[in-house]
XYZ file of C-alpha atoms in Angstrom:
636
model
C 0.000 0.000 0.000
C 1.320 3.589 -0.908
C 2.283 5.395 2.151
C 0.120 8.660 1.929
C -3.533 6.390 1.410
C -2.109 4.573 4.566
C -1.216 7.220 7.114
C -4.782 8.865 6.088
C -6.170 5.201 6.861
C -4.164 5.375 10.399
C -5.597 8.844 11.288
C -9.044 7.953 10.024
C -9.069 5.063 12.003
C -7.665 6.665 15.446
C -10.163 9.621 15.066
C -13.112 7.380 14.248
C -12.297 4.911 17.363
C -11.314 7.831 20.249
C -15.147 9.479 18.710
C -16.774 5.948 19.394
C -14.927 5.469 22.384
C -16.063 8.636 23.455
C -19.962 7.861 22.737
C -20.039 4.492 24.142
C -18.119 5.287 27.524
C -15.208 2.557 27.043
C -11.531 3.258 27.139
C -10.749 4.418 23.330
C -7.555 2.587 23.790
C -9.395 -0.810 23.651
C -10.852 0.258 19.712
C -7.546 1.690 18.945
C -5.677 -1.793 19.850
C -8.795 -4.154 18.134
C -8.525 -1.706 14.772
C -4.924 -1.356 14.894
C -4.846 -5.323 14.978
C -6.984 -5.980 12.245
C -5.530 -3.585 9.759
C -1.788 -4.857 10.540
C -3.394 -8.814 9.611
C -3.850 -6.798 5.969
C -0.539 -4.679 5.564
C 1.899 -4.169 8.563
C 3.589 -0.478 9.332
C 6.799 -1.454 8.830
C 6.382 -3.015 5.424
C 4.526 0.703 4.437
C 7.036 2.749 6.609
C 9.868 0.799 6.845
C 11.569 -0.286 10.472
C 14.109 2.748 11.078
C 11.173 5.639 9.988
C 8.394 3.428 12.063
C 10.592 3.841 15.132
C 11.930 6.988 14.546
C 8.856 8.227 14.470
C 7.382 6.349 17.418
C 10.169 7.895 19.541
C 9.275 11.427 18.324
C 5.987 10.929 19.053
C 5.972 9.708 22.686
C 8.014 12.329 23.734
C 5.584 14.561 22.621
C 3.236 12.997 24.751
C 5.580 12.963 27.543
C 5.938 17.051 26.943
C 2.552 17.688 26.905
C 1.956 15.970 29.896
C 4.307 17.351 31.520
C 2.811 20.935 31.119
C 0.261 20.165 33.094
C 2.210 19.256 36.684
C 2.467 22.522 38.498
C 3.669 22.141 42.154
C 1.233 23.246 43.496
C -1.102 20.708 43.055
C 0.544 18.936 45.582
C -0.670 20.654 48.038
C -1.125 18.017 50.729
C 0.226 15.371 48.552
C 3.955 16.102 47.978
C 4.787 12.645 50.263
C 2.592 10.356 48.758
C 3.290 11.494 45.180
C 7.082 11.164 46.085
C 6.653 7.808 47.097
C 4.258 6.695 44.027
C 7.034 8.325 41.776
C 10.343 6.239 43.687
C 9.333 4.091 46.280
C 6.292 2.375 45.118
C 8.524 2.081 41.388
C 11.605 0.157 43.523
C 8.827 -2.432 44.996
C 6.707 -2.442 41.548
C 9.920 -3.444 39.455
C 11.330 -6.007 41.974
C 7.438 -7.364 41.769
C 6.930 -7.361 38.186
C 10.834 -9.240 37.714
C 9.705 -12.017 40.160
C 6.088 -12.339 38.184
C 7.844 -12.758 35.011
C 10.170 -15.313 35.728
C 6.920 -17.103 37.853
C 5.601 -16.825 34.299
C 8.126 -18.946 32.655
C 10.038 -15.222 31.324
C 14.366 -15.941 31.500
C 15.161 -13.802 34.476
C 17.464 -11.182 32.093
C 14.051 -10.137 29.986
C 12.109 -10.429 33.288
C 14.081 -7.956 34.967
C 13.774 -5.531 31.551
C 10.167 -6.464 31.645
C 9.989 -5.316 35.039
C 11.575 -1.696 34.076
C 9.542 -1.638 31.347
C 5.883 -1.977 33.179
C 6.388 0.321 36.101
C 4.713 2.582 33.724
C 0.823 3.628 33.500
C 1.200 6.789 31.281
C -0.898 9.757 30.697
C -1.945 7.911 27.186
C -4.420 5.972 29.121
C -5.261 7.898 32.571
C -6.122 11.101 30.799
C -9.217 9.571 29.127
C -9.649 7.600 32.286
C -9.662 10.157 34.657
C -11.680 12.811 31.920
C -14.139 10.538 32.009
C -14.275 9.314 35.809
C -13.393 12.810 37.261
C -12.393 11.815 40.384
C -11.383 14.159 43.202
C -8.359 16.673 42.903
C -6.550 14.729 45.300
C -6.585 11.616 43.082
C -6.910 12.965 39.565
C -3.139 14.728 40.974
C -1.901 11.727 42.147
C -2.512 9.611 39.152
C -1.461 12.643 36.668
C 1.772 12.850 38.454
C 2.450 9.051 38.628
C 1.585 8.529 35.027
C 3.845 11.277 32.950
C 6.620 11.348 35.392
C 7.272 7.473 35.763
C 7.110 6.579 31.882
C 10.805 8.480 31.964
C 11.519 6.760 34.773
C 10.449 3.266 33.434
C 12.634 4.263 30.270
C 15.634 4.929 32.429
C 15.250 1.992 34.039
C 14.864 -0.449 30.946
C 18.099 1.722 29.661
C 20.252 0.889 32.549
C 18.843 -3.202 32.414
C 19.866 -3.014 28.949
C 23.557 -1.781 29.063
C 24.459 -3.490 32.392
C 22.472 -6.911 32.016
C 21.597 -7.321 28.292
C 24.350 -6.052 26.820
C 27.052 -5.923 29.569
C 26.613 -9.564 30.494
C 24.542 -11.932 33.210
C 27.895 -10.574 35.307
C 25.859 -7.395 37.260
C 28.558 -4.800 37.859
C 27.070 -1.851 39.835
C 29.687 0.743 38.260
C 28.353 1.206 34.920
C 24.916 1.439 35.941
C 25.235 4.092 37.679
C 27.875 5.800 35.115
C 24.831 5.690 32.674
C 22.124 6.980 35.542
C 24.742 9.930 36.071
C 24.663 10.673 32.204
C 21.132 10.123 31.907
C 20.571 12.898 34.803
C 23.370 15.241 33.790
C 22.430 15.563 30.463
C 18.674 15.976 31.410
C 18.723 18.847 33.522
C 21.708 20.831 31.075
C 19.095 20.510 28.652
C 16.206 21.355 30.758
C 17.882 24.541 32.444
C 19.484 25.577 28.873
C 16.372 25.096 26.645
C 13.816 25.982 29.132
C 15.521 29.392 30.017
C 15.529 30.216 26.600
C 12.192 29.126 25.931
C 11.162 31.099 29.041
C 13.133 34.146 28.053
C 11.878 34.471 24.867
C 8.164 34.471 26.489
C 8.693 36.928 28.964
C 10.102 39.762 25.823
C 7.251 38.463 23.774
C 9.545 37.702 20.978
C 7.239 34.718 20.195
C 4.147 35.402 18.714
C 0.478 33.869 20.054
C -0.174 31.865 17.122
C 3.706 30.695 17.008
C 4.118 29.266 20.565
C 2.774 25.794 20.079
C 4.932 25.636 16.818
C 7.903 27.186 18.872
C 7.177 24.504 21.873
C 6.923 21.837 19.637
C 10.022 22.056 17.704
C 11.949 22.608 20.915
C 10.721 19.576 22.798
C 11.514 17.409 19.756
C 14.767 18.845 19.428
C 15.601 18.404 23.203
C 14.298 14.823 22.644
C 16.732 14.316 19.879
C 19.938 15.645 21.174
C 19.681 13.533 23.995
C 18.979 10.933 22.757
C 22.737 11.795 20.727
C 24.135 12.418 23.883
C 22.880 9.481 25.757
C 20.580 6.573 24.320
C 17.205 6.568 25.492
C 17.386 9.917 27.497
C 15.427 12.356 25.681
C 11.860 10.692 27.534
C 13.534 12.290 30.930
C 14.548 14.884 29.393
C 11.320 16.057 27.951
C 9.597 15.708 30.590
C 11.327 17.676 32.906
C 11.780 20.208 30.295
C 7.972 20.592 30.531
C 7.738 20.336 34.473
C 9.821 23.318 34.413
C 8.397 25.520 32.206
C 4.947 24.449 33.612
C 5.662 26.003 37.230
C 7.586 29.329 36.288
C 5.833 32.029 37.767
C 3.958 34.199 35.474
C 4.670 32.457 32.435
C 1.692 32.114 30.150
C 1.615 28.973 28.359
C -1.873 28.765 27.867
C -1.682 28.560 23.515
C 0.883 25.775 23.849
C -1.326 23.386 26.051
C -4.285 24.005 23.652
C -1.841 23.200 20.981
C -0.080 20.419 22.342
C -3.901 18.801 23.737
C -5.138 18.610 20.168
C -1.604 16.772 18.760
C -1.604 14.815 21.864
C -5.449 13.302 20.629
C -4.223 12.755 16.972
C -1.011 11.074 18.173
C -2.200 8.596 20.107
C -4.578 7.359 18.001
C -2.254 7.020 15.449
C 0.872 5.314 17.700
C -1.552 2.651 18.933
C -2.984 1.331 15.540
C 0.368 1.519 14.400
C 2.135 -0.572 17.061
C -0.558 -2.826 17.413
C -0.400 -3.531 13.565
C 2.760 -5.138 14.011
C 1.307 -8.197 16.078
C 0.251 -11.200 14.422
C -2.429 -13.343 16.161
C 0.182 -16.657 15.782
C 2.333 -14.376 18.228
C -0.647 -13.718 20.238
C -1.572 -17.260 21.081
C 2.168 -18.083 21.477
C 2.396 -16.122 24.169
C -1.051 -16.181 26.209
C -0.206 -18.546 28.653
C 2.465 -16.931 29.746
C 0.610 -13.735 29.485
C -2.520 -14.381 31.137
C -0.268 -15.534 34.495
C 1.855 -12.395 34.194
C -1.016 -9.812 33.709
C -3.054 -11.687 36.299
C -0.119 -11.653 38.881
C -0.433 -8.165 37.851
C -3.249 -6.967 38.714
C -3.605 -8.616 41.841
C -0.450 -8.805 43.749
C 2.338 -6.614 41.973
C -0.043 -3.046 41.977
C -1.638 -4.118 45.276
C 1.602 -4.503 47.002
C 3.948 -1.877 45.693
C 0.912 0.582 46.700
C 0.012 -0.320 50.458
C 3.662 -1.114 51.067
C 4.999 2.169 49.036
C 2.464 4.881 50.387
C 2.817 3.463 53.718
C 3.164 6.211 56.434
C 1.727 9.044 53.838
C -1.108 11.850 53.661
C -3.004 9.059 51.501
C -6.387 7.758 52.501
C -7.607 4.043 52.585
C -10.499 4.778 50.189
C -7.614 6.486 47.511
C -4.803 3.617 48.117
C -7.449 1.254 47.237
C -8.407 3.087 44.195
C -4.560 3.269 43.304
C -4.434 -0.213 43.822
C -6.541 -0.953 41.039
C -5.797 2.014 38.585
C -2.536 0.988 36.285
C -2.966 0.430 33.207
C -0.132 0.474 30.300
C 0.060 2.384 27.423
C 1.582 3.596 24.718
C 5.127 3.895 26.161
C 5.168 0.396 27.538
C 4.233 -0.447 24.051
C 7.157 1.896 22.167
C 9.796 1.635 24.216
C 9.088 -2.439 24.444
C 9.425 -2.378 20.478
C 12.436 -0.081 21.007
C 14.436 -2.328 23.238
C 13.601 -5.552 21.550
C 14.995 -4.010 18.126
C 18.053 -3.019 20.035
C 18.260 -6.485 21.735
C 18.351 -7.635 18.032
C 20.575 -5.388 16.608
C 23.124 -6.045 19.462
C 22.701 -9.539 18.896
C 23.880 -9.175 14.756
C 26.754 -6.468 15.930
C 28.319 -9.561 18.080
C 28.267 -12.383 15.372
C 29.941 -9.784 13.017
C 32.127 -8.959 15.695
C 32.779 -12.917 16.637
C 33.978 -13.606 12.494
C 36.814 -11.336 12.567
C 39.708 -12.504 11.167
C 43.542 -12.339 13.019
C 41.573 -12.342 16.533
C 43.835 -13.675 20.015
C 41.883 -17.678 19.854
C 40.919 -16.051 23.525
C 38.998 -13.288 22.558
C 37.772 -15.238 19.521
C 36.045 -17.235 21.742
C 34.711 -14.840 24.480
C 33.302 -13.304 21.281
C 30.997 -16.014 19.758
C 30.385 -17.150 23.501
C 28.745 -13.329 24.059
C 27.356 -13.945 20.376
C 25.410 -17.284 21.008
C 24.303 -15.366 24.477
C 22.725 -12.799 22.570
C 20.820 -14.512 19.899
C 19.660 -16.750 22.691
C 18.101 -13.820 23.869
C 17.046 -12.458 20.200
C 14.850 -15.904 20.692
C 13.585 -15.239 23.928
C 12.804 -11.274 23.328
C 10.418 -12.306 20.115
C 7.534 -12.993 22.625
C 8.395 -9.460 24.660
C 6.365 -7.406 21.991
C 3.189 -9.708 21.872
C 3.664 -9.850 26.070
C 3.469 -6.242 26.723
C 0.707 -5.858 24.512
C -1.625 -8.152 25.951
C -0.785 -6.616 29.050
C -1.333 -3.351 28.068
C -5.021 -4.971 26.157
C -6.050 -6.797 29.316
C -4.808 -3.925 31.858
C -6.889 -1.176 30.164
C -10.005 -3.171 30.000
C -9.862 -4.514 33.081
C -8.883 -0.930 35.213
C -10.782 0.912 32.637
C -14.427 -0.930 32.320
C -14.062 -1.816 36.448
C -12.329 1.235 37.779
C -15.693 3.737 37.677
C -17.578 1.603 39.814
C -14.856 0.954 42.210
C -14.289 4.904 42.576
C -18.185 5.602 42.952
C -18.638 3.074 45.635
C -15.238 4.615 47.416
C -16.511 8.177 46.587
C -13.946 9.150 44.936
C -15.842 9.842 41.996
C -18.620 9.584 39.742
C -18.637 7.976 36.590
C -21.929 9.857 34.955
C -21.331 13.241 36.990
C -24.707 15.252 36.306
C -24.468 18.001 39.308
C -24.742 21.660 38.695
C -22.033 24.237 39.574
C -23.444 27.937 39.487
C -21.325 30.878 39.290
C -23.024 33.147 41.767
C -25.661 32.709 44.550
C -28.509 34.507 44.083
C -31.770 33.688 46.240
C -33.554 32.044 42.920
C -30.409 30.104 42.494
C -30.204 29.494 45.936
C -33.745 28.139 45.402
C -32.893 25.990 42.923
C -29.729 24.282 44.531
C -31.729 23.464 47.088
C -34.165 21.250 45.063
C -32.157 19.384 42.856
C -29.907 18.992 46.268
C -33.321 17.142 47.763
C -33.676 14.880 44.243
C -30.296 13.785 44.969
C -27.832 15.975 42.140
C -25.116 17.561 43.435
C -24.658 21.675 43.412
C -21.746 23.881 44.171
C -22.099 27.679 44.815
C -19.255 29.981 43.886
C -19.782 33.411 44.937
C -17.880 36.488 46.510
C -20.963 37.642 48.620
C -20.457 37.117 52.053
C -24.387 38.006 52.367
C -24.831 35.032 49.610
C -22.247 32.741 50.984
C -23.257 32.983 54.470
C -27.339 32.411 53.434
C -26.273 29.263 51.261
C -24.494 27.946 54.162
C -27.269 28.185 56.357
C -29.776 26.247 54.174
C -27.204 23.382 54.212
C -26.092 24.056 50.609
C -22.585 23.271 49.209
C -20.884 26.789 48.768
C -17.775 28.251 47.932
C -16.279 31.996 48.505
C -14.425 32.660 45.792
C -14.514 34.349 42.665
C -15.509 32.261 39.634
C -12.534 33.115 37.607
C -10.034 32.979 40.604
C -7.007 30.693 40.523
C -8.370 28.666 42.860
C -11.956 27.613 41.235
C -10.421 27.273 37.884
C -7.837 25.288 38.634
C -7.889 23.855 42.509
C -11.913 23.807 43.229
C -13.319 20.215 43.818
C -15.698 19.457 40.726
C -16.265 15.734 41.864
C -19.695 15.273 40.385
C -20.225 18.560 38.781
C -21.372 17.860 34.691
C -22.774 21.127 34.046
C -21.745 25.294 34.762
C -24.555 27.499 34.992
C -22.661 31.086 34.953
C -25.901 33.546 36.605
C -23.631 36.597 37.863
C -24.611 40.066 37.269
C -21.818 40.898 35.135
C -22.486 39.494 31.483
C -18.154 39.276 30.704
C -17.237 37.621 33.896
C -20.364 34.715 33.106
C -19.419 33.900 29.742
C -15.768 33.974 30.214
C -16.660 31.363 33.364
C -18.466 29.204 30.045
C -15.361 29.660 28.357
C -13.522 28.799 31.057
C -14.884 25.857 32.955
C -15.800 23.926 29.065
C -12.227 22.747 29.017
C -13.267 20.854 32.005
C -17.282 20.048 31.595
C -17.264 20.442 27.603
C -19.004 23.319 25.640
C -22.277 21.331 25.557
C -22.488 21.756 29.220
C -21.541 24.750 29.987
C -24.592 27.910 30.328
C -24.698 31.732 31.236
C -27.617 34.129 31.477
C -28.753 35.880 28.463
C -26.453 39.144 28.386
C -28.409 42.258 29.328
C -27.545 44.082 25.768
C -29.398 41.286 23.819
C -33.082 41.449 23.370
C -35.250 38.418 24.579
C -35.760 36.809 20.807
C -32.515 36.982 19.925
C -30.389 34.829 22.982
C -31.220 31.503 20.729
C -27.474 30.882 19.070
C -29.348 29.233 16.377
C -30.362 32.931 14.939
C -27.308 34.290 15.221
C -26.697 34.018 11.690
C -29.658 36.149 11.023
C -30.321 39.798 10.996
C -29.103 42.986 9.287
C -25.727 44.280 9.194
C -26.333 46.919 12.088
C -27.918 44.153 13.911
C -23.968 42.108 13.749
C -22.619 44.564 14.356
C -24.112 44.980 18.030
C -24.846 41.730 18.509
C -22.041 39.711 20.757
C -19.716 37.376 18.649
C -20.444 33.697 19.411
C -17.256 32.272 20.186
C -17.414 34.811 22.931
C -20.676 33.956 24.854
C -21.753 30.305 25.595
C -25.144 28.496 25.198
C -28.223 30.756 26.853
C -29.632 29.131 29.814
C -33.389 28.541 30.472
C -36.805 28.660 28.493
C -37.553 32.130 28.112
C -33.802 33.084 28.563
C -34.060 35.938 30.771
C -30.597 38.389 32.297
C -29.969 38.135 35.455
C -31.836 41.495 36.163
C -34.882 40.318 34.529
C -34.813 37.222 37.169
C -34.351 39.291 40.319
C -37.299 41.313 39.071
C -39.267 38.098 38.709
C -38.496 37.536 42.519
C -39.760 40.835 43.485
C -43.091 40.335 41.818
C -43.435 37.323 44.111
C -42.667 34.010 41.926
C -40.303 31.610 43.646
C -38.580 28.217 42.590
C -40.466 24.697 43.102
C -40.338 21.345 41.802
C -43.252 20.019 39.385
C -43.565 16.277 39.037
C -44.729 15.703 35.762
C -46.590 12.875 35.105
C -49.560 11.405 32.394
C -52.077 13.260 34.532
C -50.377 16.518 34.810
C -48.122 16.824 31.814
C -45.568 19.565 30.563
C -48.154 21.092 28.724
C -50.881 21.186 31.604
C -48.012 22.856 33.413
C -47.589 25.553 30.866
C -51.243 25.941 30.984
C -51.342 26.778 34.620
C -47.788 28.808 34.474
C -47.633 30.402 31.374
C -45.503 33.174 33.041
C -43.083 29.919 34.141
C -39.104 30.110 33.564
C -37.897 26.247 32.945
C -34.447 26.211 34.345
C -33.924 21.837 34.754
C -35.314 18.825 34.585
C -34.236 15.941 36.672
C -34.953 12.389 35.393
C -33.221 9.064 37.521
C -31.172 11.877 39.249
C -29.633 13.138 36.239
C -30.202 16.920 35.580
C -30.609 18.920 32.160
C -30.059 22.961 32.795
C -32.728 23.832 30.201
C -31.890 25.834 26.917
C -33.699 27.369 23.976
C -33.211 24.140 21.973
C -33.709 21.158 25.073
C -36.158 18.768 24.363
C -37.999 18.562 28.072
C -40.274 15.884 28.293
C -44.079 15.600 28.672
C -43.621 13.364 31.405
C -41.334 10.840 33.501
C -39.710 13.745 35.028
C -39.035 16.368 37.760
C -39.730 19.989 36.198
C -37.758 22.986 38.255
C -39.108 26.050 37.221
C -39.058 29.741 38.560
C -43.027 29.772 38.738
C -45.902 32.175 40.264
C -46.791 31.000 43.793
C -50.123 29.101 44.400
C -53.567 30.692 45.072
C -54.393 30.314 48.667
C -56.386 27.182 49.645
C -54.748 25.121 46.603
């Protein structure tokens, strides 16, 4: 197959799965690995790429990945959790590797692979917790925790396996502690040159603007991958650390903006991964597969429920961490796409190393000695060449059966620790008004849960004493944008007086809760027919030119969509928030019969809540109505 019609396949096929993934609530990674399978049973990568641009490019890739992780660790998340993240990042690695190398030579694995094996798997990876935890959103506390563990132990793991490799694989089944850590000492030095050098020019060049907005991610980009690439010159197998603490330090400067590169580098992240997992799982065959299943299903199952288990409770021993989030580590690790390239990596270089000492063995005019010591390192070596053909098909079962077991079991496991929620449906507004006050209060009693964000002490202090969830803080502070607890939040309904501050709270908080989700009050300078976005491609020139640009306001909350003004005025005249049931008997339109005057604001169905826009479908019955509505007549 020509190569262009087959990378187009490849990115069709990674978009299609992540956007079925996405609708059906299962780990994407699962689709990416089935598709990815299938298509390499028709034409492999490597016979379309060829081996040294496949791997070159995988390499690339994952350190992208690793970068744009990286940007998103800022110190201060850690708040609380500095111990236990330290241990999950060293001590609970030391137990996990030691774990893993004793599982894989329980499995029947030669104990030279098993301990590169074990370096190897230490790993989870931001690949497959980000869509985990975007989908579970679990508390800060954990969502931090796992974050941190996942981007900053794939370099580890890769430092690890590089250190097996020279000193065991390559250097002989004589350990010698001295070269190991000669190469950890490279590894490190090299690292943080390259961080301090490249960052502080990166950073410089921010602070005197010489980089323009739509440049930065372009600027980023190129850097990281250079970075990655001159390390891995310097030192083999370095740029992953290198990366990665390249992006850890430009992530927690103070003051420096960064905010185009993460949008830039979340977008390439999406299309990346997609593409790296159908490509490396094109290159297994299903005869490879069943070879190695046996083996595999003891390994994985060893796994799952001793190695995680045990390197957790033993390694976060004595920290900040609770029982309920130990025991949700202790079933959240599941490999990805590093575990998958840097296995492929190693057993290439196993390979190569392998052909490099028969060459070197058939020299002619050698000491009979050395001739000898040669071929016997030779025969060593393709032993291995043997033995490392099943490490490819061994990792990725692992990584197949890890992801669907932690990713289809882990949501209910969190929800009955709660930890999290895996169908979050609560309702976060920004401000406290009494109607909204009102209205937390209900769904609160039908069981969704509400937050409160507000500056008023007045408000605060009222929503506190009718037992509500509240929060004094400005909506667009640090702190509710990036530190607030949204466990359970699915929707932002932004009802402050000041029209800029609610839709750039939409704006905002969509990152997090999606643009579908994500509400402010009509503005105040838009007439009452015209807050449906659906006509805002309608009207005269004068009437664009007055009108607010969409990208800049969010979807108009409630049926009629009134300003906030308009709502407090409402109050005045006496109406008030209740609950309707609506039912056969007394249906949505006998309600609207009785309240024409009504404002629809949700609708609450098996404790799931809809904020109510100009285009929801509400329906006639089956379901809790909250609407602002004019109070009964006396003696009804």
């Amino acid at each position: 197959m020509p190569v262009a019609p087959y990378l187009a396949l490849v990115l069709a096929l990674g978009a299609t799965c992540q956007l079925v993934a996405y609708r059906l609530r299962v780990p994407s990674i699962l689709l990416l690995l089935v598709a990815g399978f299938l298509l390499g049973q028709v034409v492999t990568p490597e016979a379309v790429l060829g081996r040294d641009v496949l791997f070159a490019g995988v390499s690339v890739s994952v350190g992208i990945i690793l970068f744009e992780g990286s940007l998103s660790l800022r110190f201060r998340d850690l708040q609380g959790l500095g111990k236990a993240v330290v241990r999950l990042c060293t001590v609970v690695v030391a137990i996990a590797w030691a774990l893993i190398t004793a599982s894989g030579m329980i499995a029947g694995v030669g104990w030279q692979l098993s301990l590169l094996i074990g370096a190897l798997l230490v790993v989870t990876g931001p690949t497959v917790i980000a869509p985990i935890v975007r989908q579970l959103r679990p508390t800060r506390r954990v969502s931090s925790m796992l974050r941190w563990e996942g981007i900053v132990v794939d370099p580890i793991g890769a430092v690890l396996a590089v250190i097996v490799f020279q000193t065991v694989i390559i250097g002989g089944p004589e350990l010698s502690l001295g070269p190991a850590l000669l190469t950890l000492g490279r590894l490190v030095l090299i690292s943080t040159v390259l961080m301090l050098v490249i960052g502080g020019a990166l950073e410089v060049a921010m602070r005197r603007h010489l980089i323009p907005d739509f440049l930065e991610g372009v600027v980023f980009l190129a850097a990281a991958v250079g970075a990655l690439v001159l390390s891995n010159v310097l030192q083999p197998e370095s740029g992953l650390l290198t990366v990665t603490m390249l992006g850890i330090y430009l992530a927690n400067r103070p003051g420096l903006r960064l905010d185009h590169v993460r949008e830039f580098k979340e977008h390439l992240q999406v299309l990346i991964v997609g593409a790296l997992f159908v490509l490396l799982a094109g290159r297994i065959s299903p005869a490879e597969v069943v070879s190695v299943a046996p083996t595999a299903l003891v390994f994985v199952a060893l796994l799952i429920l001793v190695v995680r288990p045990a390197s957790v409770w033993l390694g976060l021993l004595g920290t900040p961490a609770t029982r309920e989030e130990r025991t949700l580590l202790s079933f959240m690790a599941p490999r990805g796409i590093v575990a998958a390239a840097v296995t492929s990596i190693f057993a290439l270089e196993i390979d190569t190393a392998a052909e490099e000492a028969v060459l070197a063995s058939r020299q002619f005019g050698l000491p009979p000695l050395e001739t000898l010591a040669l071929e016997a390192e030779a025969e060593r070596l393709t032993a291995l060449v043997a033995e490392a053909e099943h490490l490819v098909p061994l990792v990725f079962v692992t990584i197949v059966v890890t992801v669907a077991v932690y990713g289809l079991g882990v949501g209910r496991l969190a929800e009955r620790l709660g930890l999290a929620t895996t169908s979050p449906t609560g309702i976060l507004f920004a401000g406290a008004p009494l109607w909204a006050r009102q209205a937390a209060g209900i769904l609160q009693g039908l069981g969704v849960p509400t937050l409160l964000v507000s500056v008023s002490p007045a408000e605060v202090s009222q929503a506190r004493m009718a037992g509500l969830r509240v929060e004094r803080t400005h909506i667009l502070s640090e702190y509710a944008v990036e530190t607030m607890e949204l466990a359970g939040i699915g929707s932002l309904v932004a009802v402050t007086y000041d029209d800029e501050t609610n839709a750039t709270a939409a704006r905002e908080f969509a990152h997090t809760l999606g643009s579908q989700q994500t509400f402010q009050l009509r503005r105040q300078s838009e007439p009452l027919d015209d807050s449906s976005h659906a006509r805002r491609g309608a009207g005269s020139a004068v009437e664009s030119k007055q009108r607010t640009a969409g990208k800049l306001t969010a979807r108009v909350a409630f049926r009629p969509a009134l300003s906030a003004p308009e709502l407090e005025q409402r109050l005045r005249e006496g109406m008030t928030v209740r609950q309707t049931k609506l039912t056969e008997q007394h249906t949505l339109d006998d309600f609207l019969a009785r309240q024409p005057e009504a404002v629809l604001m949700f609708v609450v169905s098996e404790g799931h809540a809809t904020v109510i826009g100009q285009d929801t479908a509400v329906p006639r019955s089956g379901a809790t109505l909250v609407a602002l509505v004019q109070p009964r007549p006396e003696g009804r």
